[in-house]
Coordinates of N, CA, C and O in Angstrom, one line a residue:
X1 N 6.5 -21.0 -9.3 CA 5.6 -20.3 -8.8 C 4.3 -20.7 -9.2 O 4.0 -20.8 -10.5
X2 N 3.3 -21.1 -8.4 CA 2.0 -21.5 -8.9 C 1.1 -20.7 -9.3 O 1.4 -19.4 -9.1
X3 N -0.1 -21.1 -9.8 CA -1.1 -20.1 -10.2 C -1.6 -19.2 -9.2 O -1.9 -18.0 -9.3
X4 N -2.0 -19.8 -8.0 CA -2.3 -19.0 -6.8 C -1.4 -18.0 -6.5 O -1.8 -16.8 -6.1
X5 N -0.1 -18.3 -6.4 CA 0.9 -17.3 -6.1 C 1.0 -16.2 -7.1 O 1.1 -15.0 -6.7
X6 N 0.9 -16.6 -8.3 CA 0.9 -15.6 -9.4 C -0.3 -14.7 -9.3 O -0.2 -13.4 -9.4
X7 N -1.5 -15.2 -9.1 CA -2.7 -14.4 -8.9 C -2.6 -13.5 -7.7 O -3.1 -12.3 -7.8
X8 N -2.0 -13.9 -6.6 CA -1.8 -13.0 -5.4 C -0.9 -11.9 -5.7 O -1.1 -10.7 -5.5
X9 N 0.4 -12.2 -6.4 CA 1.3 -11.4 -6.8 C 0.7 -10.2 -7.7 O 1.0 -9.0 -7.6
X10 N -0.1 -10.7 -8.7 CA -0.7 -9.8 -9.6 C -1.7 -8.7 -8.9 O -1.7 -7.6 -9.2
X11 N -2.3 -9.3 -7.9 CA -3.2 -8.4 -7.2 C -2.4 -7.4 -6.4 O -3.0 -6.3 -6.3
X12 N -1.3 -7.7 -5.9 CA -0.4 -6.7 -5.1 C 0.0 -5.7 -6.2 O -0.1 -4.4 -5.9
X13 N 0.5 -6.1 -7.4 CA 0.9 -4.9 -8.4 C -0.3 -4.2 -8.8 O -0.2 -3.1 -9.1
X14 N -1.5 -4.9 -9.0 CA -2.6 -4.1 -9.5 C -3.0 -3.1 -8.4 O -3.4 -2.0 -8.8
X15 N -2.9 -3.5 -7.0 CA -3.3 -2.4 -6.2 C -2.4 -1.2 -6.0 O -2.6 -0.1 -5.8
X16 N -1.1 -1.5 -6.5 CA -0.1 -0.4 -6.6 C -0.2 0.6 -7.8 O 0.4 1.4 -8.0
X17 N -1.2 0.0 -8.7 CA -1.2 0.8 -10.0 C -1.9 2.0 -10.2 O -2.4 2.3 -11.3
X18 N -1.9 2.8 -9.1 CA -2.4 4.3 -9.3 C -1.5 5.2 -8.6 O -0.9 4.7 -7.6
X19 N -1.2 6.4 -9.2 CA -0.3 7.2 -8.6 C -0.5 7.5 -7.0 O 0.3 7.6 -6.4
X20 N -1.9 7.7 -6.7 CA -2.1 8.1 -5.2 C -1.7 6.8 -4.3 O -1.0 7.0 -3.3
X21 N -2.1 5.7 -4.8 CA -1.7 4.5 -3.9 C -0.3 4.3 -3.8 O 0.3 3.9 -2.7
X22 N 0.4 4.4 -4.9 CA 1.9 4.3 -5.0 C 2.5 5.4 -4.2 O 3.4 5.1 -3.4
X23 N 1.9 6.6 -4.2 CA 2.4 7.7 -3.3 C 2.3 7.3 -1.8 O 3.0 7.7 -1.0
X24 N 0.9 6.8 -1.5 CA 0.8 6.3 0.0 C 1.8 5.4 0.4 O 2.3 5.6 1.5
X25 N 2.1 4.4 -0.5 CA 3.1 3.4 -0.1 C 4.5 4.0 0.1 O 5.3 3.7 1.1
X26 N 4.8 5.0 -0.8 CA 6.1 5.7 -0.7 C 6.2 6.5 0.6 O 7.3 6.4 1.3
X27 N 5.1 7.2 0.9 CA 5.1 8.0 2.1 C 5.2 7.1 3.4 O 5.9 7.5 4.3
X28 N 4.5 6.0 3.5 CA 4.6 5.2 4.5 C 6.1 4.5 4.7 O 6.5 4.3 5.7
X29 N 6.6 4.3 3.5 CA 8.0 3.8 3.6 C 9.0 4.8 4.2 O 9.7 4.5 5.0
X30 N 8.7 6.1 3.9 CA 9.5 7.1 4.6 C 9.1 7.5 5.9 O 10.1 7.7 6.7
X31 N 7.8 7.4 6.3 CA 7.5 7.9 7.7 C 7.0 7.0 8.6 O 6.8 7.3 9.7
X32 N 6.8 5.7 8.2 CA 6.5 4.5 9.1 C 4.9 4.5 9.2 O 4.3 4.1 8.3
X33 N 4.4 5.1 10.2 CA 2.8 4.9 10.4 C 2.2 6.3 10.2 O 2.7 7.3 10.7
X34 N 1.1 6.3 9.5 CA 0.5 7.6 9.3 C -1.0 7.3 9.4 O -1.6 6.3 9.0
X35 N -1.7 8.4 10.0 CA -3.1 8.3 10.3 C -3.8 8.7 8.8 O -3.4 9.6 8.1
X36 N -4.9 8.1 8.6 CA -5.6 8.3 7.3 C -6.0 9.8 7.1 O -5.7 10.2 5.8
X37 N -6.4 10.5 8.1 CA -6.7 11.9 7.8 C -5.5 12.8 7.4 O -5.6 13.7 6.6
X38 N -4.3 12.3 7.5 CA -3.1 13.0 7.0 C -2.8 12.8 5.5 O -2.0 13.7 5.1
X39 N -3.4 11.9 4.9 CA -3.2 11.8 3.5 C -4.0 12.8 2.6 O -3.6 13.1 1.6
X40 N -5.2 13.2 3.1 CA -6.1 14.1 2.3 C -5.5 15.3 1.9 O -5.4 15.7 0.7
X41 N -4.9 16.0 2.9 CA -4.1 17.3 2.5 C -2.9 17.1 1.8 O -2.7 17.8 0.7
X42 N -2.2 16.0 2.0 CA -0.9 15.7 1.3 C -1.1 15.5 -0.1 O -0.4 16.0 -0.9
X43 N -2.3 14.7 -0.4 CA -2.5 14.5 -1.9 C -3.5 15.4 -2.5 O -3.8 15.4 -3.7
X44 N -4.2 16.3 -1.7 CA -5.0 17.3 -2.2 C -6.4 16.6 -2.8 O -6.8 17.1 -3.8
X45 N -6.7 15.6 -2.1 CA -8.1 14.9 -2.5 C -9.0 14.8 -1.4 O -8.5 15.0 -0.3
X46 N -10.2 14.4 -1.6 CA -11.3 14.3 -0.5 C -10.9 13.0 0.3 O -10.2 12.2 -0.1
X47 N -11.6 13.1 1.6 CA -11.5 11.9 2.4 C -12.1 10.7 1.9 O -11.4 9.6 2.0
X48 N -13.3 10.7 1.1 CA -13.6 9.4 0.6 C -12.7 8.9 -0.6 O -12.6 7.8 -0.6
X49 N -12.0 9.8 -1.2 CA -11.1 9.3 -2.3 C -9.9 8.5 -1.6 O -9.5 7.5 -2.1
X50 N -9.5 9.1 -0.5 CA -8.3 8.6 0.2 C -8.7 7.3 0.8 O -8.0 6.2 0.7
X51 N -9.9 7.2 1.4 CA -10.5 6.0 2.0 C -10.6 4.9 1.0 O -10.3 3.7 1.3
X52 N -11.0 5.2 -0.2 CA -11.2 4.2 -1.2 C -9.7 3.7 -1.6 O -9.6 2.4 -1.8
X53 N -8.7 4.5 -1.7 CA -7.3 4.0 -2.0 C -6.8 3.2 -0.9 O -6.1 2.1 -1.1
X54 N -6.9 3.7 0.3 CA -6.5 2.9 1.5 C -7.2 1.6 1.6 O -6.6 0.6 1.9
X55 N -8.5 1.5 1.2 CA -9.2 0.2 1.3 C -8.5 -0.7 0.3 O -8.3 -1.9 0.6
X56 N -8.4 -0.2 -1.0 CA -7.7 -1.1 -2.0 C -6.3 -1.7 -1.4 O -6.1 -2.8 -1.6
X57 N -5.5 -0.7 -0.9 CA -4.2 -1.2 -0.3 C -4.4 -2.3 0.8 O -3.7 -3.3 0.9
X58 N -5.4 -1.9 1.6 CA -5.5 -2.8 2.8 C -6.2 -4.1 2.3 O -5.6 -5.3 2.8
X59 N -7.0 -4.2 1.4 CA -7.6 -5.5 0.9 C -6.6 -6.4 0.1 O -6.6 -7.6 0.2
X60 N -5.6 -5.7 -0.4 CA -4.5 -6.4 -1.2 C -3.6 -6.9 -0.2 O -2.9 -7.8 -0.5
X61 N -3.6 -6.4 1.0 CA -2.5 -6.8 2.1 C -1.3 -6.0 2.1 O -0.4 -6.5 2.8
X62 N -1.2 -4.9 1.4 CA 0.0 -4.2 1.3 C 0.2 -3.2 2.6 O 1.2 -2.9 2.8
X63 N -0.8 -2.9 3.2 CA -0.8 -2.2 4.4 C -1.6 -2.7 5.6 O -2.5 -3.6 5.3
X64 N -1.3 -2.4 6.8 CA -1.9 -2.9 8.0 C -2.5 -1.7 8.7 O -2.0 -0.5 8.4
X65 N -3.5 -1.8 9.5 CA -4.1 -0.8 10.2 C -4.1 -0.9 11.6 O -3.9 -2.1 12.2
X66 N -4.2 0.1 12.4 CA -4.1 0.2 13.9 C -5.0 1.4 14.3 O -5.0 2.5 13.7
X67 N -6.0 1.1 15.1 CA -6.9 2.1 15.6 C -6.2 2.9 16.7 O -5.7 2.2 17.7
X68 N -6.3 4.1 16.7 CA -5.7 5.0 17.8 C -6.9 6.0 18.1 O -7.0 7.0 17.5
X69 N -7.6 5.6 19.1 CA -8.9 6.4 19.4 C -9.9 6.3 18.3 O -10.3 5.3 17.9
X70 N -10.1 7.5 17.7 CA -11.1 7.6 16.5 C -10.3 7.5 15.2 O -11.0 7.4 14.2
X71 N -9.0 7.6 15.2 CA -8.2 7.5 14.1 C -7.8 6.2 13.6 O -7.5 5.3 14.5
X72 N -7.6 5.9 12.5 CA -7.0 4.6 11.9 C -5.6 5.0 11.3 O -5.6 5.9 10.4
X73 N -4.6 4.4 11.9 CA -3.3 4.5 11.4 C -2.8 3.5 10.4 O -3.2 2.2 10.6
X74 N -2.1 3.8 9.4 CA -1.6 2.7 8.5 C -0.2 2.7 8.6 O 0.5 3.6 8.7
X75 N 0.3 1.4 8.2 CA 1.7 1.1 8.0 C 1.8 0.1 7.0 O 0.8 -0.6 6.5
X76 N 3.1 -0.2 6.4 CA 3.4 -1.1 5.4 C 3.4 -2.6 6.0 O 3.7 -2.6 7.2
X77 N 3.0 -3.5 5.2 CA 3.0 -4.8 5.5 C 4.4 -5.4 5.0 O 4.2 -5.6 3.7
X78 N 5.3 -5.8 5.6 CA 6.6 -6.2 5.2 C 6.4 -7.5 4.4 O 7.2 -7.7 3.3
X79 N 5.6 -8.3 4.7 CA 5.4 -9.6 4.1 C 5.0 -9.4 2.7 O 5.5 -9.9 1.7
X80 N 4.0 -8.6 2.4 CA 3.4 -8.3 1.1 C 4.5 -7.6 0.3 O 4.7 -7.9 -0.9
X81 N 5.3 -6.7 0.8 CA 6.3 -6.0 0.1 C 7.4 -6.8 -0.2 O 8.0 -6.7 -1.4
X82 N 7.7 -7.8 0.4 CA 8.7 -8.7 0.2 C 8.3 -9.8 -1.1 O 9.1 -10.0 -1.9
X83 N 7.1 -10.0 -1.2 CA 6.6 -10.7 -2.5 C 6.7 -9.8 -3.6 O 7.2 -10.3 -4.6
X84 N 6.4 -8.5 -3.5 CA 6.6 -7.6 -4.7 C 8.1 -7.4 -5.0 O 8.5 -7.5 -6.1
X85 N 9.0 -7.4 -3.9 CA 10.4 -7.2 -4.1 C 11.0 -8.5 -4.9 O 11.7 -8.3 -5.8
X86 N 10.6 -9.7 -4.5 CA 11.1 -10.9 -5.0 C 10.6 -11.0 -6.5 O 11.3 -11.3 -7.4
X87 N 9.3 -10.7 -6.8 CA 8.8 -10.8 -8.1 C 9.6 -9.8 -9.1 O 10.0 -10.0 -10.1
X88 N 9.8 -8.5 -8.5 CA 10.5 -7.5 -9.3 C 11.9 -7.9 -9.5 O 12.5 -7.8 -10.6
X89 N 12.6 -8.5 -8.5 CA 14.0 -9.0 -8.7 C 13.9 -10.0 -9.8 O 15.0 -10.1 -10.6
X90 N 13.1 -11.0 -9.8 CA 13.0 -12.1 -10.9 C 13.0 -11.5 -12.2 O 13.6 -11.9 -13.2
X91 N 12.1 -10.6 -12.3 CA 11.8 -9.9 -13.6 C 13.0 -9.2 -14.2 O 13.4 -9.1 -15.3
X92 N 13.8 -8.4 -13.1 CA 14.9 -7.6 -13.5 C 16.0 -8.6 -13.9 O 16.8 -8.3 -14.7
X93 N 16.0 -9.6 -13.1 CA 17.3 -10.4 -13.4 C 17.2 -11.1 -14.9 O 18.3 -11.7 -15.3
X94 N 16.1 -11.1 -15.6 CA 16.0 -11.8 -16.9 C 16.5 -10.8 -17.9 O 16.6 -11.1 -19.1
X95 N 16.6 -9.5 -17.5 CA 16.9 -8.5 -18.5 C 18.5 -8.5 -18.9 O 19.3 -8.5 -18.2

């Protein structure tokens, strides 16, 4: 794995490194696609807080967006999660 690949993978793990962001990913895993407004009540935080977390996940490439009228809906990006899965499997296989 090259330096660029490692830097990209580290960015994915860094983006997942907050309980709310990890919770967003888990909820998307279970429910598929969710509109941004549905996360505020679920996590009990403000809209700007959720927006910041969703931006971090989007910029890392972990989630995709789709506009539905005035709402923005989020879903997991399978390619990014495959990178995380492969790195996790490599790390676990050495134990």
